[in-house]
GROMACS .gro file of C-alpha atoms in nm:
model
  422
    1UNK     CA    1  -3.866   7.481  -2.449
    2UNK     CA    2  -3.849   7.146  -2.338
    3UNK     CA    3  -4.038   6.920  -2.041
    4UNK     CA    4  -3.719   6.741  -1.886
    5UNK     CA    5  -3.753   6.392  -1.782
    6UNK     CA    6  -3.527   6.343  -1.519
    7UNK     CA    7  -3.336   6.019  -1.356
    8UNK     CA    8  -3.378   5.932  -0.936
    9UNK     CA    9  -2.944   5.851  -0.845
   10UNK     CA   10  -3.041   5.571  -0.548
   11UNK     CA   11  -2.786   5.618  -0.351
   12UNK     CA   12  -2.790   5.424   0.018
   13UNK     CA   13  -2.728   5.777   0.196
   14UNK     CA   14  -3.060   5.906   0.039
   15UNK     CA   15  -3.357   5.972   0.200
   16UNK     CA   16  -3.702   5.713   0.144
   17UNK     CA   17  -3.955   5.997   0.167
   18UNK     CA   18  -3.806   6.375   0.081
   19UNK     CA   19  -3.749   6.335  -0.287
   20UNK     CA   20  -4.125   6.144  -0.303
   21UNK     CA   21  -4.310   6.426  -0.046
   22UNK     CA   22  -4.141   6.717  -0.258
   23UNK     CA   23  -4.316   6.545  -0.590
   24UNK     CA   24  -4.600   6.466  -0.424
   25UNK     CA   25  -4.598   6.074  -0.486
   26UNK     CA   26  -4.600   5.793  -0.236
   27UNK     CA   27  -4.289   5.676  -0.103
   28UNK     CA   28  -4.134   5.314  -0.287
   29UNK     CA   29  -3.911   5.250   0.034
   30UNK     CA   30  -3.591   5.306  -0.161
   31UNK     CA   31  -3.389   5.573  -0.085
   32UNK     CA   32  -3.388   5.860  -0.349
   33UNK     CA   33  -3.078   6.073  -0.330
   34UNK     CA   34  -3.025   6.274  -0.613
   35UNK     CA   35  -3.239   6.401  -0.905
   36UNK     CA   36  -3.022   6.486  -1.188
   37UNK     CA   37  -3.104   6.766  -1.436
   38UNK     CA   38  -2.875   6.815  -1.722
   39UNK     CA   39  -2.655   6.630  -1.978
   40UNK     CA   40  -2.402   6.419  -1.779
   41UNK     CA   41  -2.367   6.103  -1.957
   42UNK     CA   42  -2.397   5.909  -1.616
   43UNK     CA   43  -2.774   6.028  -1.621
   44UNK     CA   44  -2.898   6.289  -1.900
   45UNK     CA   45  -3.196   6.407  -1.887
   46UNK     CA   46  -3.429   6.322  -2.197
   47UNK     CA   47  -3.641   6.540  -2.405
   48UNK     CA   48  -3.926   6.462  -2.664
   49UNK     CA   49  -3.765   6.563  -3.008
   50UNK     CA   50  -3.923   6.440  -3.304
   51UNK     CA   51  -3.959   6.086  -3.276
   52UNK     CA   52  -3.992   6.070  -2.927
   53UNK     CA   53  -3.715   6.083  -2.560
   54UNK     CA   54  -3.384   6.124  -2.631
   55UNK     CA   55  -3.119   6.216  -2.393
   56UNK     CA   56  -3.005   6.601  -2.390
   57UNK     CA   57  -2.671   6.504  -2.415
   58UNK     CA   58  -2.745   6.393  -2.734
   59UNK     CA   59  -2.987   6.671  -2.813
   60UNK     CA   60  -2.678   6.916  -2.711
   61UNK     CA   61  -2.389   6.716  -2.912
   62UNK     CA   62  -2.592   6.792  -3.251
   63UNK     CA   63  -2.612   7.149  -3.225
   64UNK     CA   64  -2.395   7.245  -2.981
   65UNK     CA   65  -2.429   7.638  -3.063
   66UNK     CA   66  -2.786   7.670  -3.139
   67UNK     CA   67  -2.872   7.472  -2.794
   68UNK     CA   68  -2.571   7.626  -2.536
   69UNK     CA   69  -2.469   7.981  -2.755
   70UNK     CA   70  -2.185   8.049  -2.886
   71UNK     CA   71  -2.035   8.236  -2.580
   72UNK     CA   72  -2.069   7.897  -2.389
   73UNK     CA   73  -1.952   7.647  -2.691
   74UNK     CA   74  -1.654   7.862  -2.697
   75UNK     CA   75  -1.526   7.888  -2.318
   76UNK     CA   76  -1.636   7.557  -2.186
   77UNK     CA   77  -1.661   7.331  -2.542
   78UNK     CA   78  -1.980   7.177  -2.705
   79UNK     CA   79  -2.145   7.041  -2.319
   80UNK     CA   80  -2.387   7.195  -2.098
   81UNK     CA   81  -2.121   7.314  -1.841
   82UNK     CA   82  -2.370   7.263  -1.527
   83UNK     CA   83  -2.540   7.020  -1.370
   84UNK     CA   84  -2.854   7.115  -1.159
   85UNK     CA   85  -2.931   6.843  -0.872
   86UNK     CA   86  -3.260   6.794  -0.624
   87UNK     CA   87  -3.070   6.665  -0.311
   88UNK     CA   88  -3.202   6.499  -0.020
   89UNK     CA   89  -2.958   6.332   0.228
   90UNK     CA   90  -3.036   6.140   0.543
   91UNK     CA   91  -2.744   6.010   0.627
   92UNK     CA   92  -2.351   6.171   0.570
   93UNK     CA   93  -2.240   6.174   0.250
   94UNK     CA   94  -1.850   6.108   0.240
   95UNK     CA   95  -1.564   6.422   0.355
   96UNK     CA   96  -1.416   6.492   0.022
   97UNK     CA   97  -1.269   6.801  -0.182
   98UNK     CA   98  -1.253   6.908  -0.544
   99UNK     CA   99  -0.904   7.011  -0.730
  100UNK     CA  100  -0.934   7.320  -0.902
  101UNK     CA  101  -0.884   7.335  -1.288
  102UNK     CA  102  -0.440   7.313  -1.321
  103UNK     CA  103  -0.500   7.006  -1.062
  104UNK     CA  104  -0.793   6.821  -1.240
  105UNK     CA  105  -0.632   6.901  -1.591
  106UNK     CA  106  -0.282   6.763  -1.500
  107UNK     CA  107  -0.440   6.450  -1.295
  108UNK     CA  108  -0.664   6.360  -1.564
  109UNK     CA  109  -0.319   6.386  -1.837
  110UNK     CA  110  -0.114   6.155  -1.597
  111UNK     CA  111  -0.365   5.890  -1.472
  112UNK     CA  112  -0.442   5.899  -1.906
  113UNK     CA  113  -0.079   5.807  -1.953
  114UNK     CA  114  -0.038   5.576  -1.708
  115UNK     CA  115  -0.316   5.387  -1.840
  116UNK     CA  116  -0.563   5.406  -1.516
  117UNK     CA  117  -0.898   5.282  -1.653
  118UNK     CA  118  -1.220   5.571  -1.606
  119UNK     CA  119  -1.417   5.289  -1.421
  120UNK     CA  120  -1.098   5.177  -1.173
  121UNK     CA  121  -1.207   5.228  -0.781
  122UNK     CA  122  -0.874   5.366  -0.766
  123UNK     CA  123  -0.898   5.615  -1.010
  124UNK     CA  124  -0.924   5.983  -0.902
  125UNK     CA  125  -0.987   6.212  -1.182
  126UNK     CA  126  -1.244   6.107  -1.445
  127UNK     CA  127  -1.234   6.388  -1.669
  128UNK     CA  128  -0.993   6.713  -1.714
  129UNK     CA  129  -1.237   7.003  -1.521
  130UNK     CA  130  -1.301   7.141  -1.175
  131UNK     CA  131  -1.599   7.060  -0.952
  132UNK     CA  132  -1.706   7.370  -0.803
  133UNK     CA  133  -2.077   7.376  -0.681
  134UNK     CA  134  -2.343   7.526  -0.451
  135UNK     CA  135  -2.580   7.411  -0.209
  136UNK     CA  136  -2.911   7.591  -0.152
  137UNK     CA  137  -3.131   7.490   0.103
  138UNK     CA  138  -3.523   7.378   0.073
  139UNK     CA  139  -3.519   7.266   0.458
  140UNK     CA  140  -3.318   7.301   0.711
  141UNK     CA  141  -2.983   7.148   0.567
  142UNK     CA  142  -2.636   7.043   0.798
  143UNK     CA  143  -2.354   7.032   0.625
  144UNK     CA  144  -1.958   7.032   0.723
  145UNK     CA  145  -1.770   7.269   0.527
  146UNK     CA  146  -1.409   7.422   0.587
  147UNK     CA  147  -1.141   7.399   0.879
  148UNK     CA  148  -1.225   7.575   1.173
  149UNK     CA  149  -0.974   7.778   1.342
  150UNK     CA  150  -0.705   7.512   1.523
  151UNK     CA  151  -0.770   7.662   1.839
  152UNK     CA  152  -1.127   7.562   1.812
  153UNK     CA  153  -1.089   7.220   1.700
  154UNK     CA  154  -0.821   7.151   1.991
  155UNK     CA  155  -1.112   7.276   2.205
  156UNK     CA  156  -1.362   7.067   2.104
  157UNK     CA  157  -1.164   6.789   2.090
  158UNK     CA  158  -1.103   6.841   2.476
  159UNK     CA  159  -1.451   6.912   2.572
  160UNK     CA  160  -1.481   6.496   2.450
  161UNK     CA  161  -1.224   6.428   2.774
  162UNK     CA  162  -1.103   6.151   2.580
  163UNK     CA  163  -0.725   6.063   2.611
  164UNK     CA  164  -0.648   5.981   2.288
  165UNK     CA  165  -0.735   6.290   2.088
  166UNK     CA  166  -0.501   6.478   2.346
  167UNK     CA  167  -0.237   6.435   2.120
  168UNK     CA  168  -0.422   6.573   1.856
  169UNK     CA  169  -0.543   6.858   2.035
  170UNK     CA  170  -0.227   6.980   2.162
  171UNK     CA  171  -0.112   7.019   1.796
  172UNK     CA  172  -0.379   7.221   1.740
  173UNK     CA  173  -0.283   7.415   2.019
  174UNK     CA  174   0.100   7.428   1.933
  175UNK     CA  175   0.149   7.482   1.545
  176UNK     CA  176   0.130   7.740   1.287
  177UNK     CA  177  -0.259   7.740   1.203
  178UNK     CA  178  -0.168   7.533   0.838
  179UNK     CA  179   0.115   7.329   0.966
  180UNK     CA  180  -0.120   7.199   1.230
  181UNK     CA  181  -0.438   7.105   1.019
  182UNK     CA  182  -0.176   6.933   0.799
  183UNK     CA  183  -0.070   6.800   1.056
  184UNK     CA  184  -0.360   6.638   1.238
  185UNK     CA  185  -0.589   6.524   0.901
  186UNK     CA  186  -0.223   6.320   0.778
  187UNK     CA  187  -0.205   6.176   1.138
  188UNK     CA  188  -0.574   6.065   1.107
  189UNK     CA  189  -0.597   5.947   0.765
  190UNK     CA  190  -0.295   5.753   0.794
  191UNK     CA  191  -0.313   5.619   1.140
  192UNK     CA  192  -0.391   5.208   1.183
  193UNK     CA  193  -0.741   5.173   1.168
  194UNK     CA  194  -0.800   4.905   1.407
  195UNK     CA  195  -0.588   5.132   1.639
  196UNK     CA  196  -0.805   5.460   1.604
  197UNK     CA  197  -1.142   5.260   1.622
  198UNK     CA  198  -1.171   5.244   1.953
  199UNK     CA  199  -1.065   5.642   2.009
  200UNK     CA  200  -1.312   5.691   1.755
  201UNK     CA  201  -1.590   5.494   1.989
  202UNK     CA  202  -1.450   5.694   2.259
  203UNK     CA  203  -1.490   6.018   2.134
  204UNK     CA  204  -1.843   5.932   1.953
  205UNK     CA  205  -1.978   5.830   2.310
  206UNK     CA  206  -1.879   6.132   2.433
  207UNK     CA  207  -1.983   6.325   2.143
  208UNK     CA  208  -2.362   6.167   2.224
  209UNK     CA  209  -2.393   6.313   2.560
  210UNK     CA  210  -2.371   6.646   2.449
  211UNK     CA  211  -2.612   6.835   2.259
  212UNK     CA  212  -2.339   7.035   2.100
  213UNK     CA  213  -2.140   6.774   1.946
  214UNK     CA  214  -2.444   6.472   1.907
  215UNK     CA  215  -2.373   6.560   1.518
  216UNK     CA  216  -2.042   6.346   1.560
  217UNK     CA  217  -2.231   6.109   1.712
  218UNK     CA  218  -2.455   6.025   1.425
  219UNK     CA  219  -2.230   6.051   1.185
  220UNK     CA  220  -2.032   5.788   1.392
  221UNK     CA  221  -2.317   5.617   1.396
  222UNK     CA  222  -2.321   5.539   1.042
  223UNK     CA  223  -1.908   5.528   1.018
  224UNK     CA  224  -1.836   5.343   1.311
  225UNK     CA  225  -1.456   5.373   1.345
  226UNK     CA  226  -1.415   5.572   1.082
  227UNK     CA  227  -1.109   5.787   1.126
  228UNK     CA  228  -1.320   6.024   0.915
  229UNK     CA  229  -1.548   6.111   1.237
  230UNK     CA  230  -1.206   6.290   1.399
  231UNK     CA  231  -1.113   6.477   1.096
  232UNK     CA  232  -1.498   6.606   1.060
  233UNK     CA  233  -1.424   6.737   1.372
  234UNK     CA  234  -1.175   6.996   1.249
  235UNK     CA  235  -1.406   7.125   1.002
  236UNK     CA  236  -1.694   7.422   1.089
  237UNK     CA  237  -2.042   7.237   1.130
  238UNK     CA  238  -2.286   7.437   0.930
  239UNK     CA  239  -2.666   7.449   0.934
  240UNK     CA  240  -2.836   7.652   0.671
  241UNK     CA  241  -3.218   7.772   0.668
  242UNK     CA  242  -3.468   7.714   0.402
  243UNK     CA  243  -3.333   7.987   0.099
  244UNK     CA  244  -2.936   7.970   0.269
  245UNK     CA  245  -2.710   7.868   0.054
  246UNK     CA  246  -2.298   7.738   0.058
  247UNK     CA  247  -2.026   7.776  -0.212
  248UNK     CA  248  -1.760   7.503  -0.257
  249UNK     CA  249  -1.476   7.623  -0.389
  250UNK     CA  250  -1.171   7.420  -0.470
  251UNK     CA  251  -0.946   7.234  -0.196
  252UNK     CA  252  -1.235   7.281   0.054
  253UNK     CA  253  -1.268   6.996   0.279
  254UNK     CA  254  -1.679   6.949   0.302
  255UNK     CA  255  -1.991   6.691   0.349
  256UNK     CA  256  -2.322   6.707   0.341
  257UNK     CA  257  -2.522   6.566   0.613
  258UNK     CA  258  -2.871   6.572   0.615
  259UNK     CA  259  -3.172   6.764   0.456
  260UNK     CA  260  -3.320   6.862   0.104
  261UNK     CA  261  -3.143   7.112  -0.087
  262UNK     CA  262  -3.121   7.208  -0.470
  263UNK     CA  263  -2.751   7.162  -0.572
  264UNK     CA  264  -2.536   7.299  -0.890
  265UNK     CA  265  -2.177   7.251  -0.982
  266UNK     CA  266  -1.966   7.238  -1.313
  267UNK     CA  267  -2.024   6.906  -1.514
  268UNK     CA  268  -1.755   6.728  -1.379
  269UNK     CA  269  -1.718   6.405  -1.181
  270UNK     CA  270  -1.359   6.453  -1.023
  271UNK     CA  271  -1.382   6.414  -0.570
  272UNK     CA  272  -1.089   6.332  -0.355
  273UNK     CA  273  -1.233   6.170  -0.022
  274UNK     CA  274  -1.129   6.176   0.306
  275UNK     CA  275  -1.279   5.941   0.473
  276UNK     CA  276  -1.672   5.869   0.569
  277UNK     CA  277  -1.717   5.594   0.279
  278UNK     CA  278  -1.578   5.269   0.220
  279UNK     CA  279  -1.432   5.383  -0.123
  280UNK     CA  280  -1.082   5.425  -0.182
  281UNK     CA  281  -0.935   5.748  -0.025
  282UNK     CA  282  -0.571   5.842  -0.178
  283UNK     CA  283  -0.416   5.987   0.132
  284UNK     CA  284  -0.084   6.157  -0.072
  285UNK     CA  285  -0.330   6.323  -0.387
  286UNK     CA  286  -0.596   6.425  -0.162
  287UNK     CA  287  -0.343   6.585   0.056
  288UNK     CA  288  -0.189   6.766  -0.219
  289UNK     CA  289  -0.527   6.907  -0.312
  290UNK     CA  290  -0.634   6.998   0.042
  291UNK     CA  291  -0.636   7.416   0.103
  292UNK     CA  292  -0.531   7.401   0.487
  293UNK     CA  293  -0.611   7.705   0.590
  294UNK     CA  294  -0.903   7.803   0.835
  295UNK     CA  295  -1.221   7.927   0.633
  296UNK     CA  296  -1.536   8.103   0.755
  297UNK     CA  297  -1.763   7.853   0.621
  298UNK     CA  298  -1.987   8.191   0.456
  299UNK     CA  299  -2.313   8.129   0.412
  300UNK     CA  300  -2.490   8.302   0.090
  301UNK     CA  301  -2.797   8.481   0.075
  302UNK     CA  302  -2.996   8.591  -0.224
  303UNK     CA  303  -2.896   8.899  -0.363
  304UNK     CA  304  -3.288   9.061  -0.493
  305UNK     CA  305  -3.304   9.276  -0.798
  306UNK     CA  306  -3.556   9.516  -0.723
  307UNK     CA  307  -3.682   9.537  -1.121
  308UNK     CA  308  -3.727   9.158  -1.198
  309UNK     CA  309  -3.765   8.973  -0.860
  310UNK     CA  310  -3.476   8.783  -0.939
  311UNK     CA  311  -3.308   8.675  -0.645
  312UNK     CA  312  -2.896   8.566  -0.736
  313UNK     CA  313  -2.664   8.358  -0.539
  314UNK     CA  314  -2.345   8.504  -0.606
  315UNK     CA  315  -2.066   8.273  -0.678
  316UNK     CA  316  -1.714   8.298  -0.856
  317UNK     CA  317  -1.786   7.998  -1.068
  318UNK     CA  318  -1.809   8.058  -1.434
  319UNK     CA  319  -2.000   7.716  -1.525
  320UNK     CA  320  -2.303   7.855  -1.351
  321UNK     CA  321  -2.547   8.074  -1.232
  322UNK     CA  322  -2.823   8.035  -0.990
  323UNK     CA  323  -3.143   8.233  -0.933
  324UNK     CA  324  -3.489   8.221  -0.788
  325UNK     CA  325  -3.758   8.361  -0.798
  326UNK     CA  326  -4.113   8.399  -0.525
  327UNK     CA  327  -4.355   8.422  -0.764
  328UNK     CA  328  -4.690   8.580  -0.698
  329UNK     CA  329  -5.029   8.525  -0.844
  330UNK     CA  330  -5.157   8.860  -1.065
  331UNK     CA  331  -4.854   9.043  -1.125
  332UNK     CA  332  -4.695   9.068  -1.458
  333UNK     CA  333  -4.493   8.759  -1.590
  334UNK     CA  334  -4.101   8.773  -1.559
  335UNK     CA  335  -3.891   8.742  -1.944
  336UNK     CA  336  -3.628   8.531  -1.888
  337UNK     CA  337  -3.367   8.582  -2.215
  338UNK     CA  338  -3.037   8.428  -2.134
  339UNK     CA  339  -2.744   8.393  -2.483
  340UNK     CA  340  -2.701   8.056  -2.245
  341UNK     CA  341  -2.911   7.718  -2.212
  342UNK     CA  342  -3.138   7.722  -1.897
  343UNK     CA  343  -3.287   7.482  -1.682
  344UNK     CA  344  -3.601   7.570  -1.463
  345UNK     CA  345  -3.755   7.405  -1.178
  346UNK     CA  346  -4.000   7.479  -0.978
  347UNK     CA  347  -3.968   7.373  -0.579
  348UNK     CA  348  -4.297   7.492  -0.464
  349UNK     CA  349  -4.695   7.574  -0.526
  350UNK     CA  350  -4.700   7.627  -0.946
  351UNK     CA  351  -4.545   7.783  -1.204
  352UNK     CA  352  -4.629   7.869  -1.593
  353UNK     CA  353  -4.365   7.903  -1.834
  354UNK     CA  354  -4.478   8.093  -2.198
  355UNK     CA  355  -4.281   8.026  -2.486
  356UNK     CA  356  -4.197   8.282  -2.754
  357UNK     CA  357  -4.331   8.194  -3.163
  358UNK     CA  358  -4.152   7.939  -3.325
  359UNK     CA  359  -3.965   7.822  -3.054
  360UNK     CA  360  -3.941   7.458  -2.980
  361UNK     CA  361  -3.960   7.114  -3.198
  362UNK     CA  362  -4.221   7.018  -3.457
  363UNK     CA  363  -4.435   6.814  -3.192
  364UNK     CA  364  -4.602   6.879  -2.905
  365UNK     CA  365  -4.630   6.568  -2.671
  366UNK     CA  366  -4.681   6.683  -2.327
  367UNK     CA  367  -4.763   6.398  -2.169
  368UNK     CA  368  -4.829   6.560  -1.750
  369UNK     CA  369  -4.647   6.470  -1.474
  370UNK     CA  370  -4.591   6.048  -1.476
  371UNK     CA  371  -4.351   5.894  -1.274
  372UNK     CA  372  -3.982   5.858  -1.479
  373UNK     CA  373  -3.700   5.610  -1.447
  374UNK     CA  374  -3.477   5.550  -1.150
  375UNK     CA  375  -3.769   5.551  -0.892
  376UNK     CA  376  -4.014   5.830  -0.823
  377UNK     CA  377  -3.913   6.057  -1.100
  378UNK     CA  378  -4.087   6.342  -1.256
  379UNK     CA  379  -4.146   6.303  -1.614
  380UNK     CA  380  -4.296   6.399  -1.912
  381UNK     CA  381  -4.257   6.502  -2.257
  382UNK     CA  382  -4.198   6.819  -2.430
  383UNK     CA  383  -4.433   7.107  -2.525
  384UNK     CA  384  -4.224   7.236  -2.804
  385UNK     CA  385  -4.539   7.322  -3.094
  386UNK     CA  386  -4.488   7.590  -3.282
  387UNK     CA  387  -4.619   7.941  -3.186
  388UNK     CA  388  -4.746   8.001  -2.785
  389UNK     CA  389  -4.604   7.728  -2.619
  390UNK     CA  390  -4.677   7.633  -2.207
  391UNK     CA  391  -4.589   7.414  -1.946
  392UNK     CA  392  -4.712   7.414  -1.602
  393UNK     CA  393  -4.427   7.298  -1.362
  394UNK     CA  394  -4.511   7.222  -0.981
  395UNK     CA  395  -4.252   7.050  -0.746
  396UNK     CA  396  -3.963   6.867  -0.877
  397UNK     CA  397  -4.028   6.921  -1.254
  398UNK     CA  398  -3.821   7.116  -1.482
  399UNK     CA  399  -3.786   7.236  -1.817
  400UNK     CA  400  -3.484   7.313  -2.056
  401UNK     CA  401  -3.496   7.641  -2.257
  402UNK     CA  402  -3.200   7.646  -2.528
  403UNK     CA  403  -3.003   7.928  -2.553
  404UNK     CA  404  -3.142   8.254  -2.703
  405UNK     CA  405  -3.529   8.192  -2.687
  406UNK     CA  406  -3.722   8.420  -2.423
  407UNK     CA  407  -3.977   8.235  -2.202
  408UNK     CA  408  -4.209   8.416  -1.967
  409UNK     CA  409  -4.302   8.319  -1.634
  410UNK     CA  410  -4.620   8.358  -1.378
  411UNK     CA  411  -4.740   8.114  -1.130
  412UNK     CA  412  -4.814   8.078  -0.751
  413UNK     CA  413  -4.427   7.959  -0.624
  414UNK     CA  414  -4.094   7.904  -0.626
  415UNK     CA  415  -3.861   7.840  -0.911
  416UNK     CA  416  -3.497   7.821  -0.912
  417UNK     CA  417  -3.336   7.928  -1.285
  418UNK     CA  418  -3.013   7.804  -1.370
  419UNK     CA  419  -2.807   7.937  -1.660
  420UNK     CA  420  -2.398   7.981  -1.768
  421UNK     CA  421  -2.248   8.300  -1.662
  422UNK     CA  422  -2.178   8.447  -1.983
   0.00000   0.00000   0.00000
């Protein structure tokens, strides 16, 4: 098994001081958004093999089947199929969806053949898979995440007494449920913008004077304007507790909003946004991808098996699977054995991991817990000696475990597992 040293994504919606508190290092006054864990080749994670850090990615690409399995290399093709993200938002990320996998295949072929360079602002599908992925909350975490019923979007948009959503409202009120949310989001995203920013205002003042709704006004706050604050007002506001989690399936309209929260979802980079960023938004695609249909927004629970402690959060996706586990000082350690490549990271108090014999590279390097790159990031090198091998994890480190090798765990905390479902 392998000490990852992961990469801080500074994003400007991050927060300065969750990522920093979790790790338990002083705050640089940059915000720290995302820690990624994985083998995307926007950030890979790197591992000390042999001569020193190398990315996973490459790690992976060298022996695909002796790192993922074979089960894995031959569904999803010679890349970790996951990525496993520390999140911490303090201010809205944008309202986007994910195609599922006919849409992202067939987008990626056409903007291919029409020549649409993988680094254009314009361009909407940067590789060929879906983006399916859960949320699980370490705080309390707000998020936005399906349409609610039309009837109760009209009637919030009338408790705001503001004229110009009236329109909008009575839509709501009038239509078939999809015909109406198709209705409304096409009327907002396409409206003049100069035009809606001042029923925008309107509605955000509003919005602030009422405890129920001030979640508009923030976001407002940030997206003054923004046609994007109406059409997060058709979607089910969502606020999980600490262990809660949410499953994003595809066409579900959805944004985070604030709080820490450890994030999965298929390796893929392909969003369709609605609005609540200043990067491009392709009204016609996105609204082709869009499920319009009224969702209960489900929040997931850990499902406990009695015999291991392992506590699952159910999901459809095939890419991944997340666990946890509460560990508990004294009892006897927990064999993890997966025919898929894990990643496991502790979020709380301390946790061992023992290797199996012979597992591992031919040095041992592991260098503690120093800061790695992108700002504030966990590091350190790999314990991967031959025979009993062990790393102590505690918050915001994580290790890699290829596929097929057995590693034991013990500790005083929590650590979230993440694996293929295969």
């Amino acid at each position: 098994m392998d000490r990852l040293e992961n990469t801080v994504r500074p994003y400007a919606w991050g927060s300065t001081t969750a990522l920093p508190a979790l790790f338990g290092e002083a705050p640089t006054g940059e915000p720290q958004a995302e820690l990624w864990m994985g083998a995307h080749p926007g950030a890979p994670s790197r591992v000390a093999r042999g001569a020193g850090p190398q990315p996973l990615s490459e790690v992976i690409a060298a022996q695909p089947e002796r790192e993922l399995g074979a089960r894995t290399v031959e569904t999803y093709g010679p890349r970790l199929p996951f990525l496993l993200k520390l999140l911490a938002a303090d201010a809205p990320l944008s309202l986007q969806v994910h195609p599922d996998s006919a849409q992202a295949a067939a987008g990626h072929a056409d903007e291919e053949e029409r020549g649409v360079p993988l680094d254009a602002p314009h361009r909407n599908y940067k590789d060929a898979h879906h983006k399916p992925e859960l949320i699980c909350a370490l705080t309390p975490f707000e998020g936005l995440c399906g349409f609610r019923h039309p009837h109760q979007a009209a009637g919030l948009l009338e408790s705001l007494g503001v004229d110009g959503l009236k329109p909008y409202a009575d839509i709501l009120r009038a239509h078939p449920e999809t015909d109406a949310l198709r209705e409304v989001l096409t009327a907002l995203l396409t409206a003049d913008k100069d035009e809606m920013a001042a029923t925008v205002a309107a509605a955000a003042e509003a919005a602030a004077g009422s405890a129920e709704h001030a979640v508009y006004a923030d976001i407002a706050r940030h997206y003054p304007g923004d046609p994007g604050v109406l059409a997060a007002m058709l979607l089910n506001h969502v606020v999980l507790r600490p262990g809660e989690a949410l499953f994003l399936g595809a066409g579900v309209p959805h944004a985070y909003l604030s709080g820490l929260g450890v994030e999965i979802m298929a390796n893929s980079d392909n969003v369709l946004r609605c609005g609540l960023t200043p990067k491009h938004v392709d009204v016609d695609e996105l609204l082709r991808i869009v499920r319009f249909e009224p969702t209960d927004p489900g929040v997931l629970r850990p499902e406990a098996d009695e015999n291991t402690g392992e506590e699952v959060y159910e999901t459809p996706a095939g890419e991944f699977r997340l666990s946890r586990f509460v560990l508990v000082p004294g009892t006897v350690p927990h064999a993890l054995h997966a025919p898929a490549a894990q990643i496991l990271l502790c979020t709380e108090g301390t946790a061992v991991l023992h290797g199996t014999e012979g597992a591992g590279s031919d040095e041992s390097t592991d260098s503690g817990e120093g800061a790695g790159s992108g700002g504030g990031a966990p590091a350190g090198g790999a314990d991967g000696s031959h025979g009993e091998a062990e790393l102590t994890l505690t918050p915001g480190r994580s290790a890699y475990v290829p596929a097929g090798e057995e590693v034991r765990i013990s500790g005083d905390g929590t650590l979230f597992r993440a694996t293929v479902a295969v």
